[in-house]
CSV table of C-alpha atoms in Angstrom, one decimal:
chain,number,residue,atom,x,y,z
A,1,LEU,CA,17.7,-15.1,44.1
A,2,VAL,CA,16.4,-18.6,43.5
A,3,GLY,CA,14.3,-18.6,46.7
A,4,ASP,CA,13.2,-15.0,46.4
A,5,THR,CA,10.1,-14.8,44.2
A,6,THR,CA,10.1,-11.0,44.1
A,7,PRO,CA,13.7,-9.8,44.0
A,8,GLN,CA,14.2,-6.1,43.7
A,9,LEU,CA,17.2,-4.1,42.3
A,10,GLY,CA,18.7,-1.1,44.1
A,11,GLY,CA,20.3,0.0,40.8
A,12,HIS,CA,20.8,-0.9,37.2
A,13,LEU,CA,21.1,-4.5,36.1
A,14,ASP,CA,24.4,-5.2,34.4
A,15,ALA,CA,24.5,-8.6,32.7
A,16,GLN,CA,28.1,-7.9,31.6
A,17,THR,CA,28.9,-10.5,29.0
A,18,PHE,CA,26.0,-12.9,29.9
A,19,ASN,CA,22.6,-13.4,28.4
A,20,ILE,CA,19.2,-13.0,30.2
A,21,ASP,CA,17.4,-16.1,29.1
A,22,LEU,CA,13.6,-16.4,29.2
A,23,GLY,CA,11.7,-19.5,28.2
A,24,ASP,CA,8.7,-19.6,26.0
A,25,SER,CA,5.8,-17.7,27.4
A,26,SER,CA,2.7,-19.8,28.3
A,27,GLY,CA,0.8,-16.8,29.5
A,28,THR,CA,1.1,-13.3,31.1
A,29,ALA,CA,2.7,-14.7,34.2
A,30,SER,CA,5.8,-16.3,32.6
A,31,GLY,CA,8.6,-15.7,30.1
A,32,ARG,CA,7.9,-12.1,29.3
A,33,LEU,CA,9.7,-8.8,29.5
A,34,LYS,CA,7.2,-6.2,30.8
A,35,PHE,CA,7.4,-2.4,30.8
A,36,GLY,CA,5.2,0.4,32.1
A,37,ASN,CA,2.8,-1.6,34.3
A,38,ALA,CA,2.9,-4.4,31.7
A,39,ASP,CA,1.6,-2.1,28.9
A,40,LEU,CA,4.4,-3.3,26.7
A,41,GLN,CA,5.4,-7.0,26.7
A,42,ILE,CA,8.0,-8.8,24.6
A,43,TYR,CA,8.0,-12.6,24.5
A,44,HIS,CA,8.1,-15.8,22.4
A,45,ASN,CA,5.1,-18.1,22.7
A,46,GLY,CA,6.8,-21.2,21.3
A,47,THR,CA,5.9,-20.4,17.7
A,48,ASN,CA,6.1,-16.6,17.2
A,49,SER,CA,8.0,-13.7,18.6
A,50,ILE,CA,5.7,-11.0,19.8
A,51,ILE,CA,5.9,-7.3,20.8
A,52,ASP,CA,2.5,-6.6,22.5
A,53,ASN,CA,1.6,-3.0,23.0
A,54,ILE,CA,-1.5,-2.7,25.1
A,55,THR,CA,-2.1,1.0,25.4
A,56,GLY,CA,-1.1,4.0,23.3
A,57,GLU,CA,0.9,3.8,20.2
A,58,LEU,CA,3.9,1.5,19.5
A,59,ARG,CA,6.5,3.7,17.9
A,60,ILE,CA,9.8,2.4,16.5
A,61,GLN,CA,12.2,5.3,16.2
A,62,THR,CA,15.6,5.2,14.6
A,63,ASP,CA,18.1,7.8,13.3
A,64,GLY,CA,19.5,5.4,10.7
A,65,ALA,CA,18.7,2.2,8.9
A,66,MET,CA,16.7,-0.4,10.7
A,67,ARG,CA,16.5,-4.1,9.7
A,68,LEU,CA,14.3,-6.9,10.9
A,69,MET,CA,16.1,-10.1,10.3
A,70,SER,CA,13.5,-12.7,9.6
A,71,THR,CA,11.6,-14.4,6.8
A,72,GLY,CA,9.0,-11.7,7.2
A,73,LEU,CA,7.2,-9.2,9.4
A,74,ALA,CA,3.5,-9.1,10.2
A,75,ILE,CA,1.7,-6.2,12.0
A,76,THR,CA,-1.7,-7.3,13.4
A,77,ASP,CA,-4.4,-5.8,15.6
A,78,GLU,CA,-4.3,-6.2,19.4
A,79,ASN,CA,-6.1,-9.6,19.2
A,80,ASN,CA,-3.7,-10.9,16.5
A,81,SER,CA,-6.9,-11.6,14.4
A,82,ASP,CA,-6.6,-8.9,11.7
A,83,THR,CA,-3.5,-8.3,9.7
A,84,ILE,CA,-2.6,-4.7,9.0
A,85,ILE,CA,0.8,-5.1,7.2
A,86,ASN,CA,2.5,-8.2,6.0
A,87,ALA,CA,6.1,-8.0,4.7
A,88,GLN,CA,7.8,-11.1,3.3
A,89,SER,CA,11.6,-11.4,2.8
A,90,ASP,CA,12.3,-11.4,-1.0
A,91,GLY,CA,8.5,-11.2,-1.6
A,92,ALA,CA,5.4,-9.0,-1.3
A,93,VAL,CA,4.6,-6.2,1.1
A,94,SER,CA,0.9,-6.2,1.6
A,95,LEU,CA,-1.3,-3.4,3.2
A,96,TYR,CA,-4.7,-4.5,4.5
A,97,TYR,CA,-8.0,-2.8,5.2
A,98,ASP,CA,-10.3,-4.7,7.6
A,99,ASN,CA,-8.1,-7.9,7.1
A,100,THR,CA,-8.3,-7.8,3.3
A,101,VAL,CA,-5.3,-7.1,1.1
A,102,ARG,CA,-5.9,-3.7,-0.7
A,103,PHE,CA,-2.3,-3.0,-2.0
A,104,ALA,CA,0.4,-5.5,-2.6
A,105,THR,CA,3.8,-5.2,-4.2
A,106,GLN,CA,4.5,-7.7,-7.0
A,107,ASN,CA,7.5,-8.8,-9.1
A,108,GLY,CA,6.5,-6.3,-11.9
A,109,GLY,CA,5.0,-3.5,-9.8
A,110,ALA,CA,1.9,-3.5,-7.5
A,111,ALA,CA,-1.6,-4.7,-7.4
A,112,VAL,CA,-4.5,-2.6,-6.0
A,113,THR,CA,-7.7,-4.4,-5.0
A,114,GLY,CA,-10.7,-2.1,-5.0
A,115,GLY,CA,-10.9,1.5,-6.2
A,116,LEU,CA,-7.9,3.9,-6.3
A,117,ASN,CA,-8.8,7.5,-5.4
A,118,VAL,CA,-6.2,10.0,-6.5
A,119,SER,CA,-6.2,13.6,-5.3
A,120,GLY,CA,-3.4,14.8,-7.6
A,121,ASP,CA,-2.0,14.2,-11.1
A,122,THR,CA,-1.3,10.7,-12.2
A,123,LYS,CA,1.8,10.7,-14.4
A,124,VAL,CA,2.8,8.0,-16.8
A,125,PRO,CA,6.1,8.3,-18.8
A,126,ASP,CA,6.2,8.2,-22.6
A,127,ASN,CA,5.3,4.8,-24.1
A,128,SER,CA,3.8,3.5,-20.8
A,129,LYS,CA,0.1,2.8,-21.1
A,130,PHE,CA,-3.1,3.0,-19.2
A,131,ILE,CA,-4.6,-0.4,-20.1
A,132,ALA,CA,-8.2,-1.7,-19.5
A,133,GLY,CA,-9.9,-5.0,-20.4
A,134,THR,CA,-9.0,-8.6,-19.9
A,135,GLY,CA,-7.2,-8.8,-23.2
A,136,ASP,CA,-5.6,-5.3,-22.8
A,137,ASP,CA,-8.3,-4.1,-25.2
A,138,LEU,CA,-8.2,-0.3,-24.4
A,139,GLN,CA,-4.9,1.4,-24.4
A,140,ILE,CA,-4.2,5.1,-23.8
A,141,TYR,CA,-0.6,6.4,-24.1
A,142,HIS,CA,1.8,8.8,-25.6
A,143,SER,CA,4.3,7.5,-28.2
A,144,SER,CA,7.6,9.4,-28.0
A,145,SER,CA,8.8,8.0,-31.4
A,146,SER,CA,5.8,9.4,-33.4
A,147,ASN,CA,5.1,12.3,-30.9
A,148,LYS,CA,1.4,11.2,-30.8
A,149,SER,CA,-1.1,10.7,-28.0
A,150,ILE,CA,-3.0,7.6,-28.8
A,151,ILE,CA,-6.3,6.0,-27.7
A,152,LYS,CA,-6.5,2.5,-29.2
A,153,GLU,CA,-9.0,-0.3,-29.2
A,154,THR,CA,-7.1,-3.5,-29.8
A,155,GLY,CA,-9.9,-6.0,-29.3
A,156,ALA,CA,-12.7,-7.2,-31.6
A,157,GLY,CA,-15.2,-4.7,-30.2
A,158,SER,CA,-16.0,-1.1,-31.1
A,159,PHE,CA,-14.6,2.1,-29.6
A,160,ASP,CA,-17.5,4.2,-28.5
A,161,ILE,CA,-17.5,7.8,-27.3
A,162,GLN,CA,-20.8,8.5,-25.4
A,163,GLY,CA,-22.3,11.8,-24.4
A,164,ASN,CA,-25.3,14.1,-25.0
A,165,TRP,CA,-23.0,16.8,-26.4
A,166,VAL,CA,-19.5,15.7,-27.6
A,167,GLN,CA,-17.0,18.3,-28.7
A,168,ILE,CA,-13.5,18.1,-30.1
A,169,LEU,CA,-11.5,21.3,-29.4
A,170,ASN,CA,-8.1,22.8,-30.1
A,171,GLU,CA,-5.4,22.4,-27.4
A,172,ALA,CA,-6.3,25.6,-25.7
A,173,GLY,CA,-9.9,24.7,-25.6
A,174,SER,CA,-10.9,27.9,-27.3
A,175,GLU,CA,-11.9,26.7,-30.8
A,176,ASN,CA,-14.3,24.0,-31.9
A,177,LYS,CA,-13.1,21.4,-34.4
A,178,ALA,CA,-16.3,19.3,-34.2
A,179,ILE,CA,-19.5,19.2,-32.2
A,180,PHE,CA,-21.9,16.2,-32.1
A,181,LYS,CA,-25.3,17.1,-30.6
A,182,ASP,CA,-27.8,14.6,-29.2
A,183,ASN,CA,-30.9,14.6,-31.4
A,184,GLY,CA,-29.3,17.4,-33.4
A,185,ALA,CA,-26.6,18.5,-35.8
A,186,VAL,CA,-23.1,17.3,-36.4
A,187,GLU,CA,-21.0,20.4,-36.9
A,188,LEU,CA,-17.5,20.4,-38.4
A,189,TYR,CA,-15.4,23.5,-38.3
A,190,HIS,CA,-12.6,25.1,-40.2
A,191,ASP,CA,-10.7,27.8,-38.3
């Protein structure tokens, strides 16, 4: 095999109890496992371990638990220039859009950079708050101890409700409690 530069197998290769050792890859001609006309290549370049899928999808299928034993996992584009997913051991998992982090797990939850478009209900349990403002100035929550839904301004500013026609209705939305009309009357209702 040493003198044969293109050895061919007539059957399966059985390494028995031995390893197949490949050195670091310095290019497409050395140190790589290649599959399907070289469409899938697995190699180490001296710094990183790389699974390079050139055509189609790269699918990792398993019927049980799968672990990647490392300090982290990065999924990048075909040129290794844009990060898609970065997962750190004992750290953040970050999802990217156009090489910019848009969603990242944190010690206390997750951070979203940019807008968050929700197509269904957003549920928050009792006593958890929607919070806005650098100093947590606006808080919206339901207090289970007092059985109250609360909108609170905690900063030094005012709490404004703006609209051309502002109504306060009963829970069913069928009876007026108060109406505030732009350039018009303020109406308060009883029953």
